[in-house]
PDB file of C-alpha atoms in Angstrom:
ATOM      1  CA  UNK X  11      42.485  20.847 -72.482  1.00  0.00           C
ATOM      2  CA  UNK X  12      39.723  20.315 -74.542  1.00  0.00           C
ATOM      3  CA  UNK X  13      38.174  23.716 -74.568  1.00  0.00           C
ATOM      4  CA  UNK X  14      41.850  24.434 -76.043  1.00  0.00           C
ATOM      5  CA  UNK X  15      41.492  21.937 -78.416  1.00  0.00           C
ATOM      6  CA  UNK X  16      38.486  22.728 -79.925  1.00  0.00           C
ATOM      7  CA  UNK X  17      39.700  26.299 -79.936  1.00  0.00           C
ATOM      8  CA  UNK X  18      42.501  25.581 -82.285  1.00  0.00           C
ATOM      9  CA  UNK X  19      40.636  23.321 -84.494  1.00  0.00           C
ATOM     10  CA  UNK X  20      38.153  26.444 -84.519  1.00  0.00           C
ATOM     11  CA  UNK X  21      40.873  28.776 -85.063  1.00  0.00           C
ATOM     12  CA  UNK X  22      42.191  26.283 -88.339  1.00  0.00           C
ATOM     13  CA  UNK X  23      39.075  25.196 -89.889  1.00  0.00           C
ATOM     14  CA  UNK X  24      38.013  26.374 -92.671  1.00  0.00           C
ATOM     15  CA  UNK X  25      35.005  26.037 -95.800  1.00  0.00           C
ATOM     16  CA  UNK X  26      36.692  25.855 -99.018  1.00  0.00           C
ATOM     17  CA  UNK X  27      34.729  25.034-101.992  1.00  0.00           C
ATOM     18  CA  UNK X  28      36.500  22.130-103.917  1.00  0.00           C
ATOM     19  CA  UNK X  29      35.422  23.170-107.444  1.00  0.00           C
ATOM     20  CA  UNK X  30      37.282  26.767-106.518  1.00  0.00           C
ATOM     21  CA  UNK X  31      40.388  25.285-105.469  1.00  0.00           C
ATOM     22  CA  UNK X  32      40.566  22.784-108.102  1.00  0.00           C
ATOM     23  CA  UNK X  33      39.971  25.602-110.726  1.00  0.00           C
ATOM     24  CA  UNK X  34      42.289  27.588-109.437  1.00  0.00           C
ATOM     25  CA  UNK X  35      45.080  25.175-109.359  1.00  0.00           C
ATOM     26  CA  UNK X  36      44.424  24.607-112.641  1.00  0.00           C
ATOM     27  CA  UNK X  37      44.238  27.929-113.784  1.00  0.00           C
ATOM     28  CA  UNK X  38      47.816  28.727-112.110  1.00  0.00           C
ATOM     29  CA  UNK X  39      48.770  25.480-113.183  1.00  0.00           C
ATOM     30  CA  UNK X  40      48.673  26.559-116.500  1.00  0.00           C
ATOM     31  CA  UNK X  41      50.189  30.078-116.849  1.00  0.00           C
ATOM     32  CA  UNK X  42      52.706  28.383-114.118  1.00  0.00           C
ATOM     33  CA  UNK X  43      54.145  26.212-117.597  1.00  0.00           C
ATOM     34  CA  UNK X  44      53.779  28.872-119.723  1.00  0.00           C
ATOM     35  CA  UNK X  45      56.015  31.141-117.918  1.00  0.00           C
ATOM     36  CA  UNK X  46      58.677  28.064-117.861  1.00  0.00           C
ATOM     37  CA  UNK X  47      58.172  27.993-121.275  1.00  0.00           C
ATOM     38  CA  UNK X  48      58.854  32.528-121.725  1.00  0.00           C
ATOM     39  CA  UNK X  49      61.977  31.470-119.446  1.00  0.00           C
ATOM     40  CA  UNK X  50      62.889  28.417-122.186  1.00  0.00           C
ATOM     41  CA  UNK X  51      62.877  30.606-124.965  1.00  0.00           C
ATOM     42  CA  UNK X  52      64.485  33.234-123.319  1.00  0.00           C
ATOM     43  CA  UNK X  53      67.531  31.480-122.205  1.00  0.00           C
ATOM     44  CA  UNK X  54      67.685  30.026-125.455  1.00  0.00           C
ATOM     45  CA  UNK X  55      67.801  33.168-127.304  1.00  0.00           C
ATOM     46  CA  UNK X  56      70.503  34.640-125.159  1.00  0.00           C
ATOM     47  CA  UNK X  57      72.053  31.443-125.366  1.00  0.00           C
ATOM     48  CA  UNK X  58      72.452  31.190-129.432  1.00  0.00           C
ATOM     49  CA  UNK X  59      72.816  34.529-130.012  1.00  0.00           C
ATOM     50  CA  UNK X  60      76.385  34.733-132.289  1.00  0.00           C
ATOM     51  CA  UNK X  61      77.791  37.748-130.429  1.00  0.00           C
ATOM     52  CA  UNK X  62      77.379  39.268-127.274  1.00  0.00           C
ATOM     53  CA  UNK X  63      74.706  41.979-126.594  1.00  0.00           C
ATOM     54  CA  UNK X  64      75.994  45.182-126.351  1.00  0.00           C
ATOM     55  CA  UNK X  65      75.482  46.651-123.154  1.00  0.00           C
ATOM     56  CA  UNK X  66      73.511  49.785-123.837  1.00  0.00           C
ATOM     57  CA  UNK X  67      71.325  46.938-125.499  1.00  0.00           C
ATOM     58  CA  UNK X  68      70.646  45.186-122.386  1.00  0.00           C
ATOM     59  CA  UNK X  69      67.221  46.683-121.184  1.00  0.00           C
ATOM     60  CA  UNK X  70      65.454  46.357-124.481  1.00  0.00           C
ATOM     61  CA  UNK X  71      67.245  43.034-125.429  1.00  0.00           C
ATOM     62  CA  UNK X  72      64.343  40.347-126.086  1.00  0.00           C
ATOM     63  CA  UNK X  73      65.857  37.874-125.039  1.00  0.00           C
ATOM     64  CA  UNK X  74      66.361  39.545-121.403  1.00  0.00           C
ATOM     65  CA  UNK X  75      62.582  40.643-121.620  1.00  0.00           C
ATOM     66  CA  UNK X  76      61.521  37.138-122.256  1.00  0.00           C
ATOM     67  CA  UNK X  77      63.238  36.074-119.069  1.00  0.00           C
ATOM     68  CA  UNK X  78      62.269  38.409-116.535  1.00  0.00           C
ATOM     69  CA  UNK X  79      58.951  38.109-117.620  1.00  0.00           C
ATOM     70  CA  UNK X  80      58.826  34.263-117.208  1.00  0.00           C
ATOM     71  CA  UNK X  81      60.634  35.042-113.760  1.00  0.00           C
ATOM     72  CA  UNK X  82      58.179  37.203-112.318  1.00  0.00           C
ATOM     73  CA  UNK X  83      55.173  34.873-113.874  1.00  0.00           C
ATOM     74  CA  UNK X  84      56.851  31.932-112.590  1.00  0.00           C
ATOM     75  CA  UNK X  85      56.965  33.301-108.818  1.00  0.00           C
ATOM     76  CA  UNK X  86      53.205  34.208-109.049  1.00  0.00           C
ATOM     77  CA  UNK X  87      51.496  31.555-110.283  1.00  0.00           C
ATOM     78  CA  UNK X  88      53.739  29.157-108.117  1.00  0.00           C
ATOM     79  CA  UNK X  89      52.239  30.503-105.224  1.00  0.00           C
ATOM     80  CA  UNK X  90      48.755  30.445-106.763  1.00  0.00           C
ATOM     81  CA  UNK X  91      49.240  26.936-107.808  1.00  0.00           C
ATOM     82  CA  UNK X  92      50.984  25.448-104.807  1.00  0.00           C
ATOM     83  CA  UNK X  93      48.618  27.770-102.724  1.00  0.00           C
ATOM     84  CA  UNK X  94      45.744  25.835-103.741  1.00  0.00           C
ATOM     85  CA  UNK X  95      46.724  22.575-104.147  1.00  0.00           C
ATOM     86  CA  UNK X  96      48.047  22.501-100.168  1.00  0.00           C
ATOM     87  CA  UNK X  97      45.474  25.552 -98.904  1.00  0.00           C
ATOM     88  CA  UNK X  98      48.365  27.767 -97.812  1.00  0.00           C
ATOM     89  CA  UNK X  99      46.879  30.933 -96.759  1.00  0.00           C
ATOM     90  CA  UNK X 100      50.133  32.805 -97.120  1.00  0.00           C
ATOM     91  CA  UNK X 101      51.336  31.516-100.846  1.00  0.00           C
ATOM     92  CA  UNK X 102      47.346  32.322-101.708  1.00  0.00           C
ATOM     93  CA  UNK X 103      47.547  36.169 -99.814  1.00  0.00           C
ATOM     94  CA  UNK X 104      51.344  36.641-102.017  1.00  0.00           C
ATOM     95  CA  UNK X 105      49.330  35.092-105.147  1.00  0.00           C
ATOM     96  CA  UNK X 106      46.737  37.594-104.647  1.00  0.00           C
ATOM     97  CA  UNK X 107      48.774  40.738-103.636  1.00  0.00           C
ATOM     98  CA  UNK X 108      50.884  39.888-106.592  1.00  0.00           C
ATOM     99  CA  UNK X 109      48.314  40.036-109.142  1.00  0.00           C
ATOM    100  CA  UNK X 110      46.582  42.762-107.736  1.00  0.00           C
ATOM    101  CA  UNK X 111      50.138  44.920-107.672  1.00  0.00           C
ATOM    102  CA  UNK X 112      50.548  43.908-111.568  1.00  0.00           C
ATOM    103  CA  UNK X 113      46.812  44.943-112.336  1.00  0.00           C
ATOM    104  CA  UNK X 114      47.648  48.155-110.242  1.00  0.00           C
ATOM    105  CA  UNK X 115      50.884  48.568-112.162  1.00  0.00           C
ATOM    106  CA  UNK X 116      49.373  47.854-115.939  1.00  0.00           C
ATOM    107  CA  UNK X 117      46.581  50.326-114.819  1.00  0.00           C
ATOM    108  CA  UNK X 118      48.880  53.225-113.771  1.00  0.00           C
ATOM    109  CA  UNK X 119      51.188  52.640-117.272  1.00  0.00           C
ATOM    110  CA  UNK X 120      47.477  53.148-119.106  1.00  0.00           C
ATOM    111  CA  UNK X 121      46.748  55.993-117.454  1.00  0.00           C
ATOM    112  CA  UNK X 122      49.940  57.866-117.590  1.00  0.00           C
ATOM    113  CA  UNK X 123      50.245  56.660-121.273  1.00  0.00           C
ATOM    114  CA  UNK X 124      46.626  58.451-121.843  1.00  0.00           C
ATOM    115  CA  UNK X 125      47.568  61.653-119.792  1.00  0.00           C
ATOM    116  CA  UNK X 126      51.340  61.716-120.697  1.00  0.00           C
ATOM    117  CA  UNK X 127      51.068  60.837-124.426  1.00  0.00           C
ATOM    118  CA  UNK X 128      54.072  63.139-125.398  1.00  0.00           C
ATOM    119  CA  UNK X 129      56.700  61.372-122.543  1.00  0.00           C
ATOM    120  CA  UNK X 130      55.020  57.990-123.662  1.00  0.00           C
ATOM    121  CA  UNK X 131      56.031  58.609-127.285  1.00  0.00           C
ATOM    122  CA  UNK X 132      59.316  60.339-126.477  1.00  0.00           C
ATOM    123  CA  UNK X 133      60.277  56.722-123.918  1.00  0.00           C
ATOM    124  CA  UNK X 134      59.235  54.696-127.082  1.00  0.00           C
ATOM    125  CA  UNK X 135      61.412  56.897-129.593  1.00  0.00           C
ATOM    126  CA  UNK X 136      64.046  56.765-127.419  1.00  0.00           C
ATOM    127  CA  UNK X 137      63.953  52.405-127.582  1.00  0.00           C
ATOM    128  CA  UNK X 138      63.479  52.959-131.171  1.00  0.00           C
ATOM    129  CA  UNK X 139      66.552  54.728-131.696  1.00  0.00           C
ATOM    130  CA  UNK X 140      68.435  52.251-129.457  1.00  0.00           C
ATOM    131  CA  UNK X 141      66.960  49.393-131.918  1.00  0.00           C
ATOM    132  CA  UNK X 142      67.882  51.452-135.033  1.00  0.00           C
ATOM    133  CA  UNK X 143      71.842  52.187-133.458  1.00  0.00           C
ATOM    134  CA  UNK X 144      72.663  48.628-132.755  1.00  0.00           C
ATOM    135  CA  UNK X 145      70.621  46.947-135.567  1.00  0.00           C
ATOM    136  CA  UNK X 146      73.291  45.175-136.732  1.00  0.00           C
ATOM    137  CA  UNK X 147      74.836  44.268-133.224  1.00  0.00           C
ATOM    138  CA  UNK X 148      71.824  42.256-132.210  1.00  0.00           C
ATOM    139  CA  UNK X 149      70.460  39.904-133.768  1.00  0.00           C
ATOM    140  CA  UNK X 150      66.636  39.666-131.770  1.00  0.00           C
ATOM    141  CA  UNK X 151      66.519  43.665-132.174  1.00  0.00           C
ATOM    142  CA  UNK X 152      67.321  43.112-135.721  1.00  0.00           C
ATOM    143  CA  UNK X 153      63.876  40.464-135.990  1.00  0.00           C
ATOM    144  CA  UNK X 154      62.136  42.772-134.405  1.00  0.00           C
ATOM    145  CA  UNK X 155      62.563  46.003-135.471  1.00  0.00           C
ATOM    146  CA  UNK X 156      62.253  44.053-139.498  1.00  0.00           C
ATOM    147  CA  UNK X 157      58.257  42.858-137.761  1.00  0.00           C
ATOM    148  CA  UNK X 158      57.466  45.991-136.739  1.00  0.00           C
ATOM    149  CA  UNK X 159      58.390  48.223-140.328  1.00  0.00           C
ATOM    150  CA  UNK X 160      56.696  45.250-141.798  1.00  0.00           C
ATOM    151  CA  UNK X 161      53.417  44.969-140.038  1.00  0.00           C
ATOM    152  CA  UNK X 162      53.054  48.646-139.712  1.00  0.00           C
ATOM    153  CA  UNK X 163      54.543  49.515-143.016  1.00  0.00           C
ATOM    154  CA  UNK X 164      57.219  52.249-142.001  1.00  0.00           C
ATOM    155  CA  UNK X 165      60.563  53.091-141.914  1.00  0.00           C
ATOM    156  CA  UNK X 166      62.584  54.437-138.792  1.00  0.00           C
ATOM    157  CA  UNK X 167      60.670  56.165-136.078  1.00  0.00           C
ATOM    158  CA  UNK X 168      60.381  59.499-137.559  1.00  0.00           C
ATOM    159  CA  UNK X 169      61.070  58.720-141.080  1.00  0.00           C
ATOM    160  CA  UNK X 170      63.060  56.963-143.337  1.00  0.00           C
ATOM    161  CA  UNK X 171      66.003  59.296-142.573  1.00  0.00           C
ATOM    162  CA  UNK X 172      66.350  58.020-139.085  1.00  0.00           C
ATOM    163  CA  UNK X 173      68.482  55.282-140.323  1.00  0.00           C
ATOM    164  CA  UNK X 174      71.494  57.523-140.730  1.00  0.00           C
ATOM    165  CA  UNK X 175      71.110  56.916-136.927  1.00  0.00           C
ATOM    166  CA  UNK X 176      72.803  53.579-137.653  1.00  0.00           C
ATOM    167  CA  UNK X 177      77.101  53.051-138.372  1.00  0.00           C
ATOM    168  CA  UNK X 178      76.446  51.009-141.721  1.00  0.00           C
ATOM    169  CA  UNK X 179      73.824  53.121-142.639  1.00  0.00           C
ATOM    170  CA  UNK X 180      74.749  56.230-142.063  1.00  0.00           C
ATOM    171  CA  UNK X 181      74.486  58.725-145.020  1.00  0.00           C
ATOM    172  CA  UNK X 182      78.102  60.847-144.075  1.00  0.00           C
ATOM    173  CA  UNK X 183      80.199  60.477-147.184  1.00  0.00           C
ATOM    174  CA  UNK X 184      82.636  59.524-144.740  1.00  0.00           C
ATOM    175  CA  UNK X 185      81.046  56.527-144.559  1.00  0.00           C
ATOM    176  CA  UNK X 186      82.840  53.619-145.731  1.00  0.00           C
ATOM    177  CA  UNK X 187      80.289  51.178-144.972  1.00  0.00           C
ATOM    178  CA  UNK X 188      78.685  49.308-148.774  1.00  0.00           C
ATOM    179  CA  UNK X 189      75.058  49.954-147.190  1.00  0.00           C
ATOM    180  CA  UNK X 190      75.604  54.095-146.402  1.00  0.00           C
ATOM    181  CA  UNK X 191      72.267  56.370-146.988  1.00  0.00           C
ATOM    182  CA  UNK X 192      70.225  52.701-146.950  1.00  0.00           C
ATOM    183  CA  UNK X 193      67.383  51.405-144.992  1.00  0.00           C
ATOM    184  CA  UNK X 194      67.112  47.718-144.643  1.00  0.00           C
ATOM    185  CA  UNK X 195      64.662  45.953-146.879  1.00  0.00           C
ATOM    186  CA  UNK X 196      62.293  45.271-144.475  1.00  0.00           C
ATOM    187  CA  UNK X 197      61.262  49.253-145.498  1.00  0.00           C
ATOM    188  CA  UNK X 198      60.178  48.400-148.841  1.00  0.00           C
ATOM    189  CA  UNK X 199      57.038  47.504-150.369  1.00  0.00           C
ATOM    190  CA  UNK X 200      56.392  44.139-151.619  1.00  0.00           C
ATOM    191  CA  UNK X 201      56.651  43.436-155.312  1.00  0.00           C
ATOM    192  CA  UNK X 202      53.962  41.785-156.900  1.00  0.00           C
ATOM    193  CA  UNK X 203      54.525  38.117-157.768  1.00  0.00           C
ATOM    194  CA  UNK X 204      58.329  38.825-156.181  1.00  0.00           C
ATOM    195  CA  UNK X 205      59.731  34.953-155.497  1.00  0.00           C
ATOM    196  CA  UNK X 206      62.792  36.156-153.858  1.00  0.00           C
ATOM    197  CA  UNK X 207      62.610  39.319-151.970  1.00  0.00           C
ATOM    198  CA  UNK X 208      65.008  41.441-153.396  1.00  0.00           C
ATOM    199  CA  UNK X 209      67.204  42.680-150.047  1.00  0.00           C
ATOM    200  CA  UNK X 210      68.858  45.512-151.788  1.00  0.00           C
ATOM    201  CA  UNK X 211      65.253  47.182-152.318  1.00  0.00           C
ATOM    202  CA  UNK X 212      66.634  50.094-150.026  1.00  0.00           C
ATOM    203  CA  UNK X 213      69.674  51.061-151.498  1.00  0.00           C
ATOM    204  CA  UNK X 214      70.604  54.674-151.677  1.00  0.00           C
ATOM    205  CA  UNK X 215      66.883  55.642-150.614  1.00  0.00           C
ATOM    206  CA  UNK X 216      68.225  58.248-147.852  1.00  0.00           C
ATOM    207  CA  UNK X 217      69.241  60.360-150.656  1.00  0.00           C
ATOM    208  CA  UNK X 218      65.916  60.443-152.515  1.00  0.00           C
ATOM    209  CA  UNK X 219      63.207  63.281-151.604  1.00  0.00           C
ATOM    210  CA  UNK X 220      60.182  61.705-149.797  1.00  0.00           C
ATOM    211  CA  UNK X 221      57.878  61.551-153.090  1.00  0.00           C
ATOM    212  CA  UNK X 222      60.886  59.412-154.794  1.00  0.00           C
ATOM    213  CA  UNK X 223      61.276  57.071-151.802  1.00  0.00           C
ATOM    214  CA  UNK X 224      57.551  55.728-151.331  1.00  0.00           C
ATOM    215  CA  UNK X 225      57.733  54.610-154.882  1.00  0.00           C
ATOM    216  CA  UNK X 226      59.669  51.524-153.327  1.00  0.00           C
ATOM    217  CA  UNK X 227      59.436  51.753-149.616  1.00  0.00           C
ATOM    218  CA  UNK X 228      57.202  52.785-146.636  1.00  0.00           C
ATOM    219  CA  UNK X 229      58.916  56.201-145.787  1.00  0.00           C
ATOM    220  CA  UNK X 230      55.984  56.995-143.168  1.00  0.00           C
ATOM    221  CA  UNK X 231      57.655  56.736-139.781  1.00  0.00           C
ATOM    222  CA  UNK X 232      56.625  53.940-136.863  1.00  0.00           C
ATOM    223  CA  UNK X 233      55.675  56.752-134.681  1.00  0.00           C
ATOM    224  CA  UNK X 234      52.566  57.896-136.924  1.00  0.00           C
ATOM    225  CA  UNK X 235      51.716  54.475-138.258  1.00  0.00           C
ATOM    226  CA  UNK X 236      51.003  53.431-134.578  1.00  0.00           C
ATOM    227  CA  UNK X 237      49.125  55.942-133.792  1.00  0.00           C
ATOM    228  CA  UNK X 238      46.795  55.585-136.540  1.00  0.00           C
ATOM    229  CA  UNK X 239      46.794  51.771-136.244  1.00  0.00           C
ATOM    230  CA  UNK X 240      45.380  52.660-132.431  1.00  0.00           C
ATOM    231  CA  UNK X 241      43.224  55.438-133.308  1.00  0.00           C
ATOM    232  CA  UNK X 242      41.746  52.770-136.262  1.00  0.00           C
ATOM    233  CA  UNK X 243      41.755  49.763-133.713  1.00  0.00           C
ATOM    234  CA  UNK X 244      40.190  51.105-130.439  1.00  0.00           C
ATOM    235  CA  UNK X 245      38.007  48.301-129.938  1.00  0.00           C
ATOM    236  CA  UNK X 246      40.452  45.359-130.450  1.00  0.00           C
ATOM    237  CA  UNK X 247      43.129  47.421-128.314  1.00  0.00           C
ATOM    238  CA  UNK X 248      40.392  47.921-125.726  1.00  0.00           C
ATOM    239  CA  UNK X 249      39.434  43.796-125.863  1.00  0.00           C
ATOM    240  CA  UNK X 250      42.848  43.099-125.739  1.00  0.00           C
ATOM    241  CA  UNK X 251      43.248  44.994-122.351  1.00  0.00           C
ATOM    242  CA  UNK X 252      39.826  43.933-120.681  1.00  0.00           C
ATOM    243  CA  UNK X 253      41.871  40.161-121.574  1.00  0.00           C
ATOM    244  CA  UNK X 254      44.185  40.957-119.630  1.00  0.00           C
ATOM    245  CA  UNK X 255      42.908  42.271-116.661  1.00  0.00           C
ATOM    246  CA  UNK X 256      40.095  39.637-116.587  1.00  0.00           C
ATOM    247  CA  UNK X 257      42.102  37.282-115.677  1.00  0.00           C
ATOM    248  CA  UNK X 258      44.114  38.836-113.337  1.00  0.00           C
ATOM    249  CA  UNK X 259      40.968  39.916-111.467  1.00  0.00           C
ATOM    250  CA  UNK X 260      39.453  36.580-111.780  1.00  0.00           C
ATOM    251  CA  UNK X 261      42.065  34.631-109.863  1.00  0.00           C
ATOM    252  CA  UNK X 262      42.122  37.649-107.224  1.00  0.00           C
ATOM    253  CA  UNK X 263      38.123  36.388-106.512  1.00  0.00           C
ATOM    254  CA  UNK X 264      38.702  32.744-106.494  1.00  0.00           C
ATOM    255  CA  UNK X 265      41.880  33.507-104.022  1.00  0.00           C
ATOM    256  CA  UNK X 266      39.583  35.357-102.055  1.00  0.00           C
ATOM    257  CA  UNK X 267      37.160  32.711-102.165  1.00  0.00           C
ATOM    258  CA  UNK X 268      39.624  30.207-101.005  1.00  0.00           C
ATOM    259  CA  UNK X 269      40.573  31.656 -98.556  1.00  0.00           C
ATOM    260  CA  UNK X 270      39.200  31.431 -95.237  1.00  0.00           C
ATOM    261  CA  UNK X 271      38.084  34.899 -93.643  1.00  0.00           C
ATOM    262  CA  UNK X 272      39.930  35.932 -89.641  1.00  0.00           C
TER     263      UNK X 272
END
């Protein structure tokens, strides 16, 4: 009985370095409230939005984003951080599996984004053009597709023209809509000293020639404004990635630290 007995306390004991565990708690501790906090502001976005999302919209709503990416953080880094703090050797194996299958995952995307840059650019047109279509149906693609002409400085995905894409802006002249052959005014440039930004800046700019539109907006489509913004920010795009993964491989080695070898 006691040859058993030492057997099983054999069989159960293990070294675990305190500093580890403690760091790792606290390290899934802490992306564990930040993913509650992606869910927050996820729900709440759905939750205020005016009207609902159309349902072509649904994949590349923001809102929806925002949640399933709290979700899936919020599973992993629960079983990191409860893993830890009670040395369960199956919520720390699921932590670690999980994080290495989302480091697997990001690296594959990076890869077949290098070798398949044509499909890449073609699966981001094709989310551009959905943002473009319902513009005015969602409020979140609105916001964002308004950040992205303004931080890149462009208009549409191709061009400026693209916006015809959209009902209200379309540039048919059986178009009843007030804003036909437009872009919205997050296309044009700033004005120097402007107070109030001026939100009919893009009025009727579908029908100018290219050289008569950049005199008051970006008519340079997103497509070719992020590639050069890439191409002209290797090294921050490249930090940005090695931040990612750094983590991700860093809790892998403390899990694996933790726990105790069979």
């Amino acid at each position: 009985m006691d040859r058993n007995l030492n057997l099983n306390r054999a069989e159960t004991f293990s070294f675990i370095n305190p500093w580890i565990r403690y760091f790792l708690f606290f390290f899934s501790f802490l992306f564990w409230v930040f993913s509650l906090l992606i869910v927050a502001i996820g729900v709440y976005a759905k939750v205020q939005k005016a009207t609902d999302t159309v349902r072509d919209t649904f994949l590349i709503d923001p809102a929806v984003i925002l949640i399933v990416v709290g979700v899936v953080m919020f599973f992993i880094t629960f079983c990191g951080c409860i893993g830890a703090l009670r040395e369960n050797i199956r919520l720390l194996k699921t932590f670690s599996f999980s994080l290495t299958l989302v480091f697997l995952t990001q690296l594959a995307i990076a890869i077949m984004g290098f070798f398949y840059s044509d499909q890449t650019r073609d699966a981001l047109g094709k989310f551009v053009t959905k943002a473009i279509v319902h513009y005015r149906d969602d409020l979140d693609l609105q916001n964002l597709m308004d950040y992205i002409q303004k931080e890149f400085k462009c208009c549409g995905w191709n061009n400026y023209t693209d916006w015809s894409w959209n009902l209200y802006f379309n540039c048919t002249h059986t178009n009843p809509s007030t804003e036909r052959c437009s872009v919205p005014y997050s296309c044009c440039t700033p004005v120097p000293g402007e107070a109030v930004i001026n939100t009919m800046c893009g009025f009727g700019v579908q029908t100018q020639t290219f050289l008569e539109a950049d005199k008051s907006i970006y008519p340079v489509g997103c497509a070719d404004r992020a590639v050069m913004w890439i191409e002209s920010h290797l090294m921050l795009v490249g930090a940005l990635a090695l931040g990612m993964a750094l983590p991700q491989l860093l809790s892998s080695r403390l899990q694996g630290s933790c726990c105790p070898r069979s």
